[in-house]
Coordinates of C-alpha atoms in Angstrom, one line a residue:
X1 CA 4.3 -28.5 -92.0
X2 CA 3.8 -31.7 -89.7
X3 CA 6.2 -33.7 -88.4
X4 CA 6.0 -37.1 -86.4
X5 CA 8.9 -37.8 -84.0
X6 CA 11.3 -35.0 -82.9
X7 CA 14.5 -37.4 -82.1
X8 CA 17.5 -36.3 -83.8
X9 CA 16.0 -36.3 -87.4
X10 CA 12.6 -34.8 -86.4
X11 CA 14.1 -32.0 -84.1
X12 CA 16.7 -31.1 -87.3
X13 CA 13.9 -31.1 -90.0
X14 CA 11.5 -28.9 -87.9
X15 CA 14.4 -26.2 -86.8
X16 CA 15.4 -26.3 -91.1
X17 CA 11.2 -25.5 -91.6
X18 CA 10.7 -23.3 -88.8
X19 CA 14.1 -21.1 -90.3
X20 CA 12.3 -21.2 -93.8
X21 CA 9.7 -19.2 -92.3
X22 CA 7.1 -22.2 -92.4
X23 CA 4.4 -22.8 -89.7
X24 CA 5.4 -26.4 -88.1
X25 CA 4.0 -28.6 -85.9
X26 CA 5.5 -31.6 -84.3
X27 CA 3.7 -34.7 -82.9
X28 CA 6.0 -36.4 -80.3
X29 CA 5.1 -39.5 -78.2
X30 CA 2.9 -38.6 -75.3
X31 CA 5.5 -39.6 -72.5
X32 CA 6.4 -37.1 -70.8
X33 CA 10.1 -36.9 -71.1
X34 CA 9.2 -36.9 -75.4
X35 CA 7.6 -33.1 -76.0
X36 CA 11.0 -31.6 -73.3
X37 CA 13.5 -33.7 -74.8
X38 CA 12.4 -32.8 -78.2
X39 CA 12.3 -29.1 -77.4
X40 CA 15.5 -29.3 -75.9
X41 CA 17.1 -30.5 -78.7
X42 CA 15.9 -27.8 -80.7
X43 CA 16.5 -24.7 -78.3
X44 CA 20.6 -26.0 -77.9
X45 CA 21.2 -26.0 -82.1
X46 CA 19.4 -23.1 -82.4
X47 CA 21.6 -21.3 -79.6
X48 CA 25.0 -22.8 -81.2
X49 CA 24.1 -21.4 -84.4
X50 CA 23.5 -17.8 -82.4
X51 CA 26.8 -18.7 -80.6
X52 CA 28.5 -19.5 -83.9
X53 CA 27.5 -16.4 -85.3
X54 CA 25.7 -17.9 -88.1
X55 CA 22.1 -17.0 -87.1
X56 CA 20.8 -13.5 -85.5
X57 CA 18.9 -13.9 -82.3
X58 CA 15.9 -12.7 -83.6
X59 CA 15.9 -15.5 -86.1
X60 CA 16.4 -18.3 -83.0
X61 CA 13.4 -16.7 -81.5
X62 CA 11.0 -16.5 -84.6
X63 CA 11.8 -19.6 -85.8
X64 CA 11.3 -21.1 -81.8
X65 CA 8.1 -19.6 -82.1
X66 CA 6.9 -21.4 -85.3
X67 CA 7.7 -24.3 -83.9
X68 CA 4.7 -26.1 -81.8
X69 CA 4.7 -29.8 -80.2
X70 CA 1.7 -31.7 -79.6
X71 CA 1.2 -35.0 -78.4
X72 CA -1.7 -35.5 -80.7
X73 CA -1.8 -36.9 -84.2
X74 CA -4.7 -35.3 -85.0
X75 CA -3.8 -31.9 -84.5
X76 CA -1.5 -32.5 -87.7
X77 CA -5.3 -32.9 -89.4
X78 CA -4.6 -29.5 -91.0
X79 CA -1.1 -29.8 -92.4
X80 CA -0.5 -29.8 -96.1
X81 CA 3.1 -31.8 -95.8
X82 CA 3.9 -34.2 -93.4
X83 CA 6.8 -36.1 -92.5
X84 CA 7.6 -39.1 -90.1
X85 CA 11.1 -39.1 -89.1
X86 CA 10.8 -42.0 -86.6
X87 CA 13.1 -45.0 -85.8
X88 CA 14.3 -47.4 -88.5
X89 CA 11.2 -50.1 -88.4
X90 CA 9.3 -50.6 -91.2
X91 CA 6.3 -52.0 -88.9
X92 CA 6.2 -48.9 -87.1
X93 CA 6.3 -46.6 -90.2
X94 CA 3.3 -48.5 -92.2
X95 CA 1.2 -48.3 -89.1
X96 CA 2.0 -44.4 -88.8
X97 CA 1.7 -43.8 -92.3
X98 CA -1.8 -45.4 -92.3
X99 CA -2.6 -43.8 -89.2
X100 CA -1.8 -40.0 -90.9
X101 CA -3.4 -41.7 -94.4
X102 CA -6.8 -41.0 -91.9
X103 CA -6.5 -38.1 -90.1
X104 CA -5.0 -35.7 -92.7
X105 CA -7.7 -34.2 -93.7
X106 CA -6.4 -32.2 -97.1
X107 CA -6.7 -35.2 -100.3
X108 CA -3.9 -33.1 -102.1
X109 CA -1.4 -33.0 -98.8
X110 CA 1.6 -35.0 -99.1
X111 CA 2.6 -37.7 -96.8
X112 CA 6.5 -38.0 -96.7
X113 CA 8.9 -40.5 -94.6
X114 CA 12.6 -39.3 -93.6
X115 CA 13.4 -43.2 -94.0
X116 CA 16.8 -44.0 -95.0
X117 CA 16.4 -47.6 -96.4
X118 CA 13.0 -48.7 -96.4
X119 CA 11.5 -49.0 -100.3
X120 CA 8.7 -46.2 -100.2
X121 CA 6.5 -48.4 -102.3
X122 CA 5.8 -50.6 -99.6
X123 CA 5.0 -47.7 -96.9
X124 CA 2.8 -45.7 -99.8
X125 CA 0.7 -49.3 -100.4
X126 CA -0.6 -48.9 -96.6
X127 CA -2.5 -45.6 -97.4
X128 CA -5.4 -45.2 -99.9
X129 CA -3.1 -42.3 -101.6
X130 CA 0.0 -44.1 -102.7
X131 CA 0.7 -41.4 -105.1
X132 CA 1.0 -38.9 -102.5
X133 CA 3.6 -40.8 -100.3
X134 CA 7.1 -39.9 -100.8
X135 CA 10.9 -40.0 -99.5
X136 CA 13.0 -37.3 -98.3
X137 CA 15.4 -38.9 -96.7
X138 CA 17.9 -35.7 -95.0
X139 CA 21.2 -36.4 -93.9
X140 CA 22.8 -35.5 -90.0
X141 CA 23.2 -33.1 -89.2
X142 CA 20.1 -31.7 -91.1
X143 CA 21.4 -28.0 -90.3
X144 CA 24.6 -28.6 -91.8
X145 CA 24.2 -31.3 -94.5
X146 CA 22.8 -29.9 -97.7
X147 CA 21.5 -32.9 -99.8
X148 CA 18.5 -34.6 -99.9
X149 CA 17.3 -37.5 -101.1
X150 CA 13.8 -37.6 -103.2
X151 CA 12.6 -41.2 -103.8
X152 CA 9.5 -41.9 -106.0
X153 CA 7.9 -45.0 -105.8
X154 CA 6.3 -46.6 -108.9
X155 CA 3.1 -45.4 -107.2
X156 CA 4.0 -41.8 -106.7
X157 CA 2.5 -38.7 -109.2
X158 CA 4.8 -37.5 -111.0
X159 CA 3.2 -33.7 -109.6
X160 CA 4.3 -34.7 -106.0
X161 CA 7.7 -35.6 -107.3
X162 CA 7.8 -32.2 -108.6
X163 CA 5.9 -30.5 -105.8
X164 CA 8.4 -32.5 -103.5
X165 CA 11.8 -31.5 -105.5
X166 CA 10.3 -27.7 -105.2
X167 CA 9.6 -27.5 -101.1
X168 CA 13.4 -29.3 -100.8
X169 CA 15.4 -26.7 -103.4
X170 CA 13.1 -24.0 -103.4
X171 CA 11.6 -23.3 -99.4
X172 CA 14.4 -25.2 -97.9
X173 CA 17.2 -24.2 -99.9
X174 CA 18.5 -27.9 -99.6
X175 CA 20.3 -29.7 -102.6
X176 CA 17.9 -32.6 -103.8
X177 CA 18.6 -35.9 -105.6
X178 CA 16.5 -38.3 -106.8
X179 CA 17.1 -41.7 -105.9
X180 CA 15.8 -44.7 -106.8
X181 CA 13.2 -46.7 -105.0
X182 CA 15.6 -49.6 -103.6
X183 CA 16.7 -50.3 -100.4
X184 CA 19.5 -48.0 -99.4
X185 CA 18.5 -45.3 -101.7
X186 CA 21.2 -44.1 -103.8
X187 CA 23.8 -42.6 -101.1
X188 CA 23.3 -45.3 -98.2
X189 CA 23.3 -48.4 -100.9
X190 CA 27.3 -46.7 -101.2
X191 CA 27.7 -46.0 -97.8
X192 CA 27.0 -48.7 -95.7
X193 CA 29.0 -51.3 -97.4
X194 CA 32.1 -49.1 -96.7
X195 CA 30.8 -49.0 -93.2
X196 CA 31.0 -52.2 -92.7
X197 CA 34.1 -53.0 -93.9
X198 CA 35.8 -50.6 -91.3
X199 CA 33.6 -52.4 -88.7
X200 CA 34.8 -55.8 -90.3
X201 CA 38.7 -54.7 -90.0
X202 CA 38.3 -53.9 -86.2
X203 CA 36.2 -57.2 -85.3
X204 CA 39.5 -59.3 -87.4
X205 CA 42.1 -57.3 -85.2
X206 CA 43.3 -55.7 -88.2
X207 CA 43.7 -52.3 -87.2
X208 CA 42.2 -50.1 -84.1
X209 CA 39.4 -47.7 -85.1
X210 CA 41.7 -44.4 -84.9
X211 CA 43.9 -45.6 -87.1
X212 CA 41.4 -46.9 -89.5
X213 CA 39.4 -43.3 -89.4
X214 CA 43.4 -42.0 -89.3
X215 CA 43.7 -43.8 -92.7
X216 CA 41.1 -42.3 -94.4
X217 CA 41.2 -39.0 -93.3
X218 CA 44.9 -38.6 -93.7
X219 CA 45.2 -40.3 -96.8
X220 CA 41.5 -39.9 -98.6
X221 CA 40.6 -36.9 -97.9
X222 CA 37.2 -37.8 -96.0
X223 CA 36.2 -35.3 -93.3
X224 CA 35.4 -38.0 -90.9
X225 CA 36.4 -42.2 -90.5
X226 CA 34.3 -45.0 -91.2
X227 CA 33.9 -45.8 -87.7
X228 CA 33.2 -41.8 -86.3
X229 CA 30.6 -41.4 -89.1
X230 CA 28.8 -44.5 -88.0
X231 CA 29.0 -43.6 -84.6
X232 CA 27.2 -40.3 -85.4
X233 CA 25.0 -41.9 -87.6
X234 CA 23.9 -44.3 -84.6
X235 CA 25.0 -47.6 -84.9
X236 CA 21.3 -49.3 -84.3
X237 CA 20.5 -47.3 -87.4
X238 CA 23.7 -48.8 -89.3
X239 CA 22.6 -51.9 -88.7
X240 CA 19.2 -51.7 -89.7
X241 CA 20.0 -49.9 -93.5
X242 CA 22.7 -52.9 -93.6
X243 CA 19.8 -55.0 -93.0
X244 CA 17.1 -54.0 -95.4
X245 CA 20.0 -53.8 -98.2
X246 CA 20.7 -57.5 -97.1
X247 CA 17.2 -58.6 -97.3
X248 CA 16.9 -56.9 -100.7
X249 CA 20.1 -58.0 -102.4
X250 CA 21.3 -60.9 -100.2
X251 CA 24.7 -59.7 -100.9
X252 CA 27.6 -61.1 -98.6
X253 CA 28.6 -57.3 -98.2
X254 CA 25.8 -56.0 -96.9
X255 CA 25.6 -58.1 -94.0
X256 CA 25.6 -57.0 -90.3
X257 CA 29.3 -57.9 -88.5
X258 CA 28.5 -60.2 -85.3
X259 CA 30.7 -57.1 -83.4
X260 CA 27.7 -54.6 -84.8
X261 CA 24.9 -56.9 -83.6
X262 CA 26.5 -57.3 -80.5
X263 CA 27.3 -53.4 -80.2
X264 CA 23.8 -52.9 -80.6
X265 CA 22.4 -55.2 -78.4
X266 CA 24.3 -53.9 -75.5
X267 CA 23.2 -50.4 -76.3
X268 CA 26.4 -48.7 -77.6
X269 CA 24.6 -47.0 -80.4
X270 CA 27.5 -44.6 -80.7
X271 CA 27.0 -40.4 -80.1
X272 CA 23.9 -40.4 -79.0
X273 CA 24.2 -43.2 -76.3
X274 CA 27.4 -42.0 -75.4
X275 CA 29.6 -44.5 -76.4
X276 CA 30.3 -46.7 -79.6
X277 CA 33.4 -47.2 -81.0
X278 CA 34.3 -44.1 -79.2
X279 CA 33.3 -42.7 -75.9
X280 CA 31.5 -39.8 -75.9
X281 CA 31.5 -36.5 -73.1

């Protein structure tokens, strides 16, 4: 296994392949702060789930042990599946993707992207093996969360479809899906136009955002509100799925609220940041 990036996203998917007993190695951005943080994140989930009873110290340290950072692309030369779990920018991911399309070295190896709204047609176009390029689009927390998405392009094999459905059921023991190759996917496409309608109700004065997450978690049932989940999702990335649906389907509903694009801007991204419609400890 490679992976590319070891935010959030990347730290989850390599704990969930280093647990599956798979040999991983993660390529982080050569700052210094990148390859500690990154290992960080890992090390503290790995040592709630020992705290939480649900995973057996030796298992922590095997899997800690499988896991290895580098801030060199090419040492993910060898890997037979890779996947970039970077930020939401399509920009960024076609120059990675190209960039891995080069250096990995096995014709057969599949090239995957953890995006959760870019079409994978146009990041498979960028490489000379479209039909190896796939989504697999997890869900936070990645630990946790059982379903993944599995989007074929119109480019992609229908063998790495299969191959792809097999590593995500079979190794991982996830739940996959597959979703069509639209912006949004299947689940976000759903999602974020309910998000945004919370987001919508605060920025009218409507209601407060407890009382909206109150609403629907006292009287639907959901585990979380609109507004908590989209803190935890991060609200940067909220805005930028709302923005590729919008630019796909110019539908009034999927449009970014002024109060997210100012929310943004100042840098209250939600959880991670410490503050979003909540503050965070």
């Amino acid at each position: 296994m490679g992976i590319v990036g070891c935010g959030t996203m990347g730290a989850g998917v390599a704990e969930l392949c280093a647990l599956a007993g798979l040999d991983v190695r993660v390529a982080v951005s050569p700052r210094d702060t990148s390859a500690v943080a990154g290992r960080q994140r890992i090390v503290a989930s790995l040592d709630r789930g020992v705290q939480k009873g649900r995973l057996a110290p030796a298992d922590r340290d095997a899997a800690l042990a499988a896991i290895e950072l580098t801030t060199r692309l090419d040492d993910l030369s060898d890997r037979q599946l890779v996947i970039e779990a970077i930020h939401e920018d399509e920009a960024a991911k076609v120059e990675l993707l190209s960039t891995l399309d080069r250096i990995v070295a096995d014709p057969d190896a599949i090239l995957a992207s953890n995006t959760s709204s870019i079409p994978i047609v146009r990041l498979g176009r960028c490489t000379r093996r479209a039909r190896n390029v796939i989504g697999l689009h997890f869900f936070n927390p990645v630990s946790v969360l059982p379903l993944v998405e599995v989007v074929s392009s119109v480019l992609t094999s229908e063998d790495v479809r299969d191959r792809a459905e097999h590593f995500v059921a079979t190794v991982l023991g996830k739940e996959p899906i597959h979703s069509p190759d639209r912006a949004g996917f299947l689940v976000n496409a759903l999602l974020i136009p309910y998000l945004l309608a919370a987001i919508r109700m605060v920025e009218s004065g409507l209601a407060t955002p407890a009382v909206i997450d109150q609403g629907m978690t006292s009287g639907c049932s959901h585990p979380m509100g609109p507004l908590r989940l989209a803190d935890l999702i991060g609200l940067d990335v909220t805005a930028a799925i709302a923005d590729a649906l919008y630019d796909e389907f110019k539908e009034p509903l999927y449009a970014s609220p002024p109060l997210l694009q100012r929310m943004v801007e100042g840098g209250l991204l939600g959880r991670k940041r410490g503050r979003g419609f909540y503050v965070y400890s």
